[in-house]
RNA sequence: GCCGGGGUGGUGGAACUGGUAGACGCGCCGGACUCAAAAUCCGGUGUCUGAGAGGACGUGAGGGUUCGAGUCCCUCCCCCGGCACCA
């Protein structure tokens, strides 16, 4: 056993042992409960970043802990390998995306291994391999058959930088989720997946996920956006140039406030609405306004702050209940994509309509009343929109009805006329998956001049993506690949062309967890082993996937279930969203408005007398640099720390321990170099203690100290086990430190208490720092393999105490301690408390009003 | 605006169903070792006050419940994240 702690050799030895014994190979095993622990798989971008290390360490701690607790654990790993960075790298380096990707995978796999993760590498997959994406294609074809997948041409979000379509979920504040470029609207044909068909279930099943963070469920519920209301039509006889009624003489709207229908004074339609287009034909002013709206709506980011503007179309539609004519306006706030692209406007009871009516001097008509408050057209008041207390007024036969009764009555009346009914409206849209990109899964469709778009027959799958293309930045390189493009129509046999769009890479990640859980050799998407492992017991990943990936995966799972491929309805039982990794940010702001960021290692950091960072000096030019506070590690801010450098300097165990100790998994983690050193110092102390222990140590200590130490160790262990159940690994790490401190205090190291305590310490720490604990366990003769050792449980016998410490309070304030026999009676305790000098002093001769005794805890004397 | 999560020393963060606030680590201060430094080890470290024993104050602010509140209730302030012309 080496005298000093040298992590590199220790870690290598431990990893070799795990490799050669295939320690993490997962097999079906029905005598043990199963535990499927999954971390979101990485995109092979080049090398691991700290976020990866944190993510996978959390997963590994959970995996190893459950393994030791007797679970049959599966922890797989793979690669989310399709995507744009590979194409961008290809353009820069003139290397095919495939080669770039496979090289990155090889390098990152080595890094993952050097961190000692307990991964079953036999299940490794990469989504860019044909044997994987074949099943994307196969399932897509099944969805086509079922009508879940379909083709349509519609206005889509176009990312001008990545030159591709984005799903609604991928547009954040009007910008592309990857590029940050302002998204444009384009009309493009593409394939869509009918996720809206599952909206109801996706929303309802959130309640079946108690193991998910509340905020993720809220975000999904908001995204799905269910609202109850009434869809109804205003009638008209407006005809187009050919003399045909526009939309059969019906202008449909959706409202959640049908009870205010008698307060309608105008309607507003989106710029894209057919009535708007019709009215614009003979009205150049209106046409230019509509044009402006369409252009304006490109910038979704500005929409929220944009003024509500509108213009009268001059058209009138008929109110379905009163028969009165209602003017139709074009409003820049009406969205073509939500509801019907047209709304009824009730200025009296909708704040936005109110503002609009005031601006354009449109009539305001009160139709509900709350507690007889007086309505004033001059100013908006909260109660105008109060649906809970509103009672219909000025509403003819509906007068006196409350919200619910009014909606029911009005919906019934509308239905009788065939002009409306209650309806549920969703915010969720179908998922557009066509991407005009090369490095992705080909959509298995063949375009034939005679037969149209024809699905590729199953036996011709997979449609293999050529791996040797080198994109040059000018569109999809597949368009130039005649060998890929040219094929024959499966229906008529005539020459035809392949679809060149590829699938959104979120398709790839929507079912990989089910593939891991299967035997790959079977010629199917998944096999029945998936029903053994699934659902994932613990999923770990970043909060940034709260909507996109997690919603798509839930949808995909339900589709697979409905196709009879799997038996479960939800893929992830428990979800842990780990916090970001932060580091100091330093920058300079020259007068020209530019920002120059500095990596902390280029700087001498300046602290105030309390040790707080206040600034820095550049090592290069000696001039000052501003401190910007803590922020997420990122390339652009130049504040990333390379995990490899940490592993090389301190070893994987130190990196793992620091990450687990510095903060709880769900919170942000601040990277602090001195904290990393602290973690290393602890491991070195642990090693040195092991060396002394192995050498036989000194004489045994007094029995009393032994008993106290043993009590302390088992108490700490009890708390640590509780903390583990809550995934609070920072306090588990601190428990390990406490145990070592206690053992250190017990200078003699050859007695049974130390042996027991050290074995508890090693096992408690094994999930977090697997290498050092593996070696110490073996070298010190505790056993062959610490992974096989039983998880330590506190012993009642060690927690037994004859004497306990009781806290003494006067009026709830701490005044002293009492050490008493555990068996002391309440009367004895009261007596002892009153006799205590400090209590005597505060009593000052008076009698106690009341004495509260909490057994085993405290005595409070009330004066 | 709506929804969700927070606010505790110099600092990251602890605190079981209300029961010794600040565990554990970092930083800082002092000491030992050393020619010296680094490393290591030992001690101290919420604020104010006091020579000291001690005392007072203290978990964003204010109120309340309670023998006792970081924890429960009410009002308010601030921060972070998500959603948002959604009809």
mmCIF file of C-alpha atoms in Angstrom, chain A residues 649-842:
data_model
loop_
_atom_site.group_PDB
_atom_site.id
_atom_site.type_symbol
_atom_site.label_atom_id
_atom_site.label_comp_id
_atom_site.label_asym_id
_atom_site.label_seq_id
_atom_site.Cartn_x
_atom_site.Cartn_y
_atom_site.Cartn_z
ATOM 1 C CA UNK A 649 -4.271 17.482 -10.963
ATOM 2 C CA UNK A 650 -6.408 16.010 -8.176
ATOM 3 C CA UNK A 651 -7.971 12.835 -9.506
ATOM 4 C CA UNK A 652 -11.559 11.881 -10.240
ATOM 5 C CA UNK A 653 -12.473 11.259 -6.588
ATOM 6 C CA UNK A 654 -11.637 14.837 -5.628
ATOM 7 C CA UNK A 655 -13.651 16.228 -8.517
ATOM 8 C CA UNK A 656 -16.593 14.022 -7.569
ATOM 9 C CA UNK A 657 -16.402 14.816 -3.858
ATOM 10 C CA UNK A 658 -16.170 18.554 -4.397
ATOM 11 C CA UNK A 659 -19.189 18.544 -6.688
ATOM 12 C CA UNK A 660 -21.260 16.534 -4.254
ATOM 13 C CA UNK A 661 -20.177 18.498 -1.220
ATOM 14 C CA UNK A 662 -20.346 22.076 -2.443
ATOM 15 C CA UNK A 663 -24.125 22.256 -2.780
ATOM 16 C CA UNK A 664 -27.242 20.078 -3.029
ATOM 17 C CA UNK A 665 -27.791 18.555 -6.509
ATOM 18 C CA UNK A 666 -30.710 20.743 -7.556
ATOM 19 C CA UNK A 667 -29.051 24.028 -6.672
ATOM 20 C CA UNK A 668 -26.431 25.953 -8.571
ATOM 21 C CA UNK A 669 -22.862 25.036 -7.717
ATOM 22 C CA UNK A 670 -20.170 27.638 -7.356
ATOM 23 C CA UNK A 671 -16.788 26.508 -8.505
ATOM 24 C CA UNK A 672 -14.160 27.454 -5.918
ATOM 25 C CA UNK A 673 -10.565 26.321 -6.316
ATOM 26 C CA UNK A 674 -9.926 26.327 -2.574
ATOM 27 C CA UNK A 675 -12.989 24.151 -2.127
ATOM 28 C CA UNK A 676 -11.551 21.621 -4.550
ATOM 29 C CA UNK A 677 -8.332 21.646 -2.572
ATOM 30 C CA UNK A 678 -10.351 21.104 0.598
ATOM 31 C CA UNK A 679 -11.918 18.007 -0.940
ATOM 32 C CA UNK A 680 -8.482 16.748 -1.923
ATOM 33 C CA UNK A 681 -7.137 17.444 1.586
ATOM 34 C CA UNK A 682 -9.909 15.370 3.082
ATOM 35 C CA UNK A 683 -9.189 12.418 0.802
ATOM 36 C CA UNK A 684 -5.516 12.619 1.636
ATOM 37 C CA UNK A 685 -6.385 12.601 5.359
ATOM 38 C CA UNK A 686 -8.587 9.602 4.723
ATOM 39 C CA UNK A 687 -5.762 7.810 2.976
ATOM 40 C CA UNK A 688 -3.257 8.650 5.714
ATOM 41 C CA UNK A 689 -5.678 7.408 8.324
ATOM 42 C CA UNK A 690 -5.975 4.169 6.365
ATOM 43 C CA UNK A 691 -2.205 3.809 6.265
ATOM 44 C CA UNK A 692 -1.960 4.296 10.046
ATOM 45 C CA UNK A 693 -4.814 1.885 10.539
ATOM 46 C CA UNK A 694 -3.063 -0.683 8.379
ATOM 47 C CA UNK A 695 0.104 -0.293 10.429
ATOM 48 C CA UNK A 696 -1.655 -1.230 13.629
ATOM 49 C CA UNK A 697 -1.823 2.244 15.145
ATOM 50 C CA UNK A 698 -1.584 3.007 18.825
ATOM 51 C CA UNK A 699 -3.114 1.707 22.023
ATOM 52 C CA UNK A 700 -6.810 1.561 22.734
ATOM 53 C CA UNK A 701 -8.504 4.523 24.379
ATOM 54 C CA UNK A 702 -10.560 4.766 27.488
ATOM 55 C CA UNK A 703 -13.844 2.917 27.275
ATOM 56 C CA UNK A 704 -15.854 6.079 27.790
ATOM 57 C CA UNK A 705 -14.316 7.881 24.805
ATOM 58 C CA UNK A 706 -14.897 4.785 22.705
ATOM 59 C CA UNK A 707 -18.543 4.722 23.623
ATOM 60 C CA UNK A 708 -18.982 8.415 22.905
ATOM 61 C CA UNK A 709 -17.238 8.096 19.545
ATOM 62 C CA UNK A 710 -19.274 5.080 18.567
ATOM 63 C CA UNK A 711 -22.463 6.878 19.494
ATOM 64 C CA UNK A 712 -21.400 9.847 17.406
ATOM 65 C CA UNK A 713 -20.543 7.714 14.380
ATOM 66 C CA UNK A 714 -23.826 5.854 14.414
ATOM 67 C CA UNK A 715 -25.837 9.031 14.941
ATOM 68 C CA UNK A 716 -24.116 10.659 12.006
ATOM 69 C CA UNK A 717 -24.707 7.538 9.923
ATOM 70 C CA UNK A 718 -28.390 7.569 10.797
ATOM 71 C CA UNK A 719 -28.708 11.138 9.601
ATOM 72 C CA UNK A 720 -26.630 10.412 6.489
ATOM 73 C CA UNK A 721 -28.909 7.554 5.482
ATOM 74 C CA UNK A 722 -31.878 9.853 5.817
ATOM 75 C CA UNK A 723 -30.108 12.506 3.750
ATOM 76 C CA UNK A 724 -29.312 9.946 1.060
ATOM 77 C CA UNK A 725 -32.990 9.151 0.732
ATOM 78 C CA UNK A 726 -33.525 12.849 0.002
ATOM 79 C CA UNK A 727 -30.584 12.975 -2.438
ATOM 80 C CA UNK A 728 -28.898 15.517 -0.230
ATOM 81 C CA UNK A 729 -25.350 14.488 -1.006
ATOM 82 C CA UNK A 730 -23.697 17.588 0.441
ATOM 83 C CA UNK A 731 -24.653 16.593 3.958
ATOM 84 C CA UNK A 732 -23.725 12.975 3.273
ATOM 85 C CA UNK A 733 -20.243 14.188 2.351
ATOM 86 C CA UNK A 734 -20.126 16.272 5.490
ATOM 87 C CA UNK A 735 -21.195 13.210 7.500
ATOM 88 C CA UNK A 736 -18.157 11.373 6.155
ATOM 89 C CA UNK A 737 -15.949 14.260 7.253
ATOM 90 C CA UNK A 738 -17.514 14.205 10.705
ATOM 91 C CA UNK A 739 -16.826 10.489 11.053
ATOM 92 C CA UNK A 740 -13.180 10.924 10.109
ATOM 93 C CA UNK A 741 -12.905 13.800 12.581
ATOM 94 C CA UNK A 742 -14.361 11.592 15.302
ATOM 95 C CA UNK A 743 -11.995 8.737 14.465
ATOM 96 C CA UNK A 744 -9.062 11.118 14.444
ATOM 97 C CA UNK A 745 -9.985 12.340 17.881
ATOM 98 C CA UNK A 746 -9.857 8.744 19.052
ATOM 99 C CA UNK A 747 -6.108 8.595 18.714
ATOM 100 C CA UNK A 748 -5.768 4.831 19.237
ATOM 101 C CA UNK A 749 -6.465 2.973 16.049
ATOM 102 C CA UNK A 750 -6.278 -0.691 16.913
ATOM 103 C CA UNK A 751 -9.537 -1.140 18.674
ATOM 104 C CA UNK A 752 -12.875 -2.398 17.463
ATOM 105 C CA UNK A 753 -14.551 1.000 17.489
ATOM 106 C CA UNK A 754 -12.087 2.366 14.967
ATOM 107 C CA UNK A 755 -12.384 -0.700 12.791
ATOM 108 C CA UNK A 756 -16.157 -0.495 12.767
ATOM 109 C CA UNK A 757 -16.140 3.269 12.305
ATOM 110 C CA UNK A 758 -13.688 3.159 9.442
ATOM 111 C CA UNK A 759 -15.649 0.466 7.657
ATOM 112 C CA UNK A 760 -18.790 2.586 7.994
ATOM 113 C CA UNK A 761 -16.909 5.604 6.698
ATOM 114 C CA UNK A 762 -15.558 3.793 3.646
ATOM 115 C CA UNK A 763 -18.955 2.399 2.679
ATOM 116 C CA UNK A 764 -20.734 5.696 3.217
ATOM 117 C CA UNK A 765 -18.217 7.379 0.961
ATOM 118 C CA UNK A 766 -17.999 4.609 -1.643
ATOM 119 C CA UNK A 767 -20.739 5.985 -3.955
ATOM 120 C CA UNK A 768 -19.151 9.430 -3.979
ATOM 121 C CA UNK A 769 -15.439 8.559 -4.129
ATOM 122 C CA UNK A 770 -15.425 4.994 -5.434
ATOM 123 C CA UNK A 771 -11.718 4.620 -6.219
ATOM 124 C CA UNK A 772 -10.072 5.474 -2.915
ATOM 125 C CA UNK A 773 -12.686 3.555 -0.949
ATOM 126 C CA UNK A 774 -12.349 0.526 -3.212
ATOM 127 C CA UNK A 775 -8.576 0.360 -2.654
ATOM 128 C CA UNK A 776 -8.679 1.053 1.103
ATOM 129 C CA UNK A 777 -11.427 -1.520 1.616
ATOM 130 C CA UNK A 778 -9.335 -4.163 -0.079
ATOM 131 C CA UNK A 779 -5.907 -3.224 1.213
ATOM 132 C CA UNK A 780 -7.082 -3.025 4.804
ATOM 133 C CA UNK A 781 -8.718 -6.422 4.608
ATOM 134 C CA UNK A 782 -12.365 -5.400 4.976
ATOM 135 C CA UNK A 783 -13.266 -7.518 1.973
ATOM 136 C CA UNK A 784 -12.731 -8.180 -1.697
ATOM 137 C CA UNK A 785 -15.098 -5.633 -3.218
ATOM 138 C CA UNK A 786 -16.732 -2.768 -1.383
ATOM 139 C CA UNK A 787 -19.553 -2.744 -3.962
ATOM 140 C CA UNK A 788 -20.598 -6.135 -2.636
ATOM 141 C CA UNK A 789 -20.500 -5.001 0.979
ATOM 142 C CA UNK A 790 -23.829 -4.400 2.701
ATOM 143 C CA UNK A 791 -24.867 -0.797 3.109
ATOM 144 C CA UNK A 792 -24.082 0.366 6.686
ATOM 145 C CA UNK A 793 -27.047 0.800 8.994
ATOM 146 C CA UNK A 794 -26.888 2.415 12.437
ATOM 147 C CA UNK A 795 -27.059 -0.055 15.331
ATOM 148 C CA UNK A 796 -29.571 0.492 18.107
ATOM 149 C CA UNK A 797 -27.031 -0.776 20.577
ATOM 150 C CA UNK A 798 -24.563 1.968 19.625
ATOM 151 C CA UNK A 799 -27.232 4.636 19.781
ATOM 152 C CA UNK A 800 -28.145 3.516 23.292
ATOM 153 C CA UNK A 801 -27.076 6.075 25.910
ATOM 154 C CA UNK A 802 -27.202 5.945 29.717
ATOM 155 C CA UNK A 803 -26.803 9.661 30.146
ATOM 156 C CA UNK A 804 -28.259 12.334 27.947
ATOM 157 C CA UNK A 805 -27.791 16.031 27.694
ATOM 158 C CA UNK A 806 -30.858 18.159 28.321
ATOM 159 C CA UNK A 807 -31.166 21.771 27.304
ATOM 160 C CA UNK A 808 -32.226 24.183 29.978
ATOM 161 C CA UNK A 809 -34.292 27.219 29.015
ATOM 162 C CA UNK A 810 -35.826 30.081 30.941
ATOM 163 C CA UNK A 811 -38.684 31.710 29.015
ATOM 164 C CA UNK A 812 -37.484 29.914 25.897
ATOM 165 C CA UNK A 813 -33.937 31.262 26.170
ATOM 166 C CA UNK A 814 -30.960 28.974 26.508
ATOM 167 C CA UNK A 815 -29.572 29.118 30.055
ATOM 168 C CA UNK A 816 -27.546 25.955 30.381
ATOM 169 C CA UNK A 817 -27.236 22.199 30.018
ATOM 170 C CA UNK A 818 -27.925 19.257 32.262
ATOM 171 C CA UNK A 819 -26.460 15.811 31.938
ATOM 172 C CA UNK A 820 -28.937 13.383 33.394
ATOM 173 C CA UNK A 821 -29.655 9.695 33.489
ATOM 174 C CA UNK A 822 -31.758 8.645 30.532
ATOM 175 C CA UNK A 823 -34.313 7.241 32.923
ATOM 176 C CA UNK A 824 -34.704 10.437 34.947
ATOM 177 C CA UNK A 825 -38.352 11.144 35.746
ATOM 178 C CA UNK A 826 -40.166 14.334 34.894
ATOM 179 C CA UNK A 827 -40.259 15.321 38.562
ATOM 180 C CA UNK A 828 -36.514 14.791 38.909
ATOM 181 C CA UNK A 829 -35.871 16.876 35.827
ATOM 182 C CA UNK A 830 -38.034 19.739 37.116
ATOM 183 C CA UNK A 831 -36.215 19.594 40.422
ATOM 184 C CA UNK A 832 -32.794 19.600 38.774
ATOM 185 C CA UNK A 833 -33.795 22.468 36.540
ATOM 186 C CA UNK A 834 -35.013 24.630 39.411
ATOM 187 C CA UNK A 835 -31.852 23.877 41.351
ATOM 188 C CA UNK A 836 -29.616 24.937 38.477
ATOM 189 C CA UNK A 837 -27.675 28.099 39.438
ATOM 190 C CA UNK A 838 -28.462 29.897 36.215
ATOM 191 C CA UNK A 839 -32.170 29.216 36.603
ATOM 192 C CA UNK A 840 -31.974 30.279 40.236
ATOM 193 C CA UNK A 841 -30.427 33.519 39.153
ATOM 194 C CA UNK A 842 -33.189 34.277 36.655
#
